[in-house]
Short mmCIF file of C-alpha atoms in Angstrom, two decimals:
data_model
loop_
_atom_site.label_atom_id
_atom_site.label_comp_id
_atom_site.label_asym_id
_atom_site.label_seq_id
_atom_site.Cartn_x
_atom_site.Cartn_y
_atom_site.Cartn_z
CA UNK A 1 180.06 132.64 202.32
CA UNK A 2 181.12 129.99 203.26
CA UNK A 3 180.56 126.71 200.91
CA UNK A 4 178.94 124.86 202.65
CA UNK A 5 176.32 127.32 204.46
CA UNK A 6 173.57 125.97 207.09
CA UNK A 7 171.08 128.77 206.18
CA UNK A 8 168.66 127.81 202.91
CA UNK A 9 167.02 131.08 201.68
CA UNK A 10 163.39 129.92 201.32
CA UNK A 11 162.50 133.37 199.40
CA UNK A 12 165.51 132.63 196.75
CA UNK A 13 163.92 129.23 195.85
CA UNK A 14 160.55 130.32 195.50
CA UNK A 15 161.00 132.79 193.43
CA UNK A 16 163.55 130.36 191.07
CA UNK A 17 160.26 127.95 191.22
CA UNK A 18 157.48 130.40 190.47
CA UNK A 19 159.87 131.32 187.82
CA UNK A 20 160.57 127.85 185.84
CA UNK A 21 156.72 127.58 186.40
CA UNK A 22 155.95 130.43 184.29
CA UNK A 23 158.95 129.70 182.11
CA UNK A 24 157.03 125.88 181.00
CA UNK A 25 153.71 126.92 180.40
CA UNK A 26 154.32 129.39 178.36
CA UNK A 27 156.55 127.21 176.73
CA UNK A 28 153.66 124.71 176.65
CA UNK A 29 151.08 127.09 175.87
CA UNK A 30 153.15 128.20 172.42
CA UNK A 31 153.94 125.03 171.25
CA UNK A 32 149.64 124.14 172.30
CA UNK A 33 149.44 127.41 169.79
CA UNK A 34 151.93 126.92 167.69
CA UNK A 35 149.90 123.18 167.15
CA UNK A 36 147.13 123.88 166.50
CA UNK A 37 148.03 127.32 163.70
CA UNK A 38 150.12 124.42 162.28
CA UNK A 39 147.11 121.91 162.43
CA UNK A 40 144.52 124.59 160.84
CA UNK A 41 147.64 125.27 158.16
CA UNK A 42 147.25 121.64 156.95
CA UNK A 43 143.76 121.50 156.53
CA UNK A 44 143.33 124.69 154.88
CA UNK A 45 145.53 123.82 152.30
CA UNK A 46 144.24 120.52 152.34
CA UNK A 47 140.92 121.61 151.71
CA UNK A 48 141.69 123.94 148.70
CA UNK A 49 143.77 121.31 146.57
CA UNK A 50 140.79 118.94 147.04
CA UNK A 51 138.26 121.23 146.18
CA UNK A 52 140.76 122.38 143.44
CA UNK A 53 141.33 118.14 141.65
CA UNK A 54 137.90 117.53 142.31
CA UNK A 55 136.08 120.79 139.76
CA UNK A 56 138.93 120.42 137.54
CA UNK A 57 137.34 117.68 135.04
CA UNK A 58 140.61 117.59 133.28
CA UNK A 59 142.32 115.88 136.00
CA UNK A 60 139.72 112.67 135.60
CA UNK A 61 141.38 109.28 133.71
CA UNK A 62 140.65 108.28 130.79
CA UNK A 63 140.10 104.88 129.77
CA UNK A 64 141.31 104.01 125.52
CA UNK A 65 138.99 100.75 125.66
CA UNK A 66 135.56 101.32 124.26
CA UNK A 67 132.50 100.15 126.81
CA UNK A 68 130.04 97.14 126.21
CA UNK A 69 127.55 95.39 127.27
CA UNK A 70 127.94 92.85 130.48
CA UNK A 71 126.70 89.44 128.16
CA UNK A 72 125.26 87.58 130.62
CA UNK A 73 123.66 84.20 130.43
CA UNK A 74 121.09 83.93 132.35
CA UNK A 75 119.64 87.48 131.13
CA UNK A 76 117.30 85.80 128.80
CA UNK A 77 115.45 88.54 126.21
CA UNK A 78 111.72 87.76 125.58
CA UNK A 79 110.19 88.27 122.34
#
């Protein structure tokens, strides 16, 4: 077959284009599914972490200073 053949093999070109499109669609679908799966897994991990920290009272901050009432000069007690 000569280097510069005037015949164009349209059927081979069409088959190649269809195969490339199929591969690109399959790859795109796989990427979208992976991102959805990864997002669901991350959200589930986050939710389980927030539930355990919110329900665990040992993780609440404890203040060492005693609580004192606020002294408001505008507030007067009636006697």
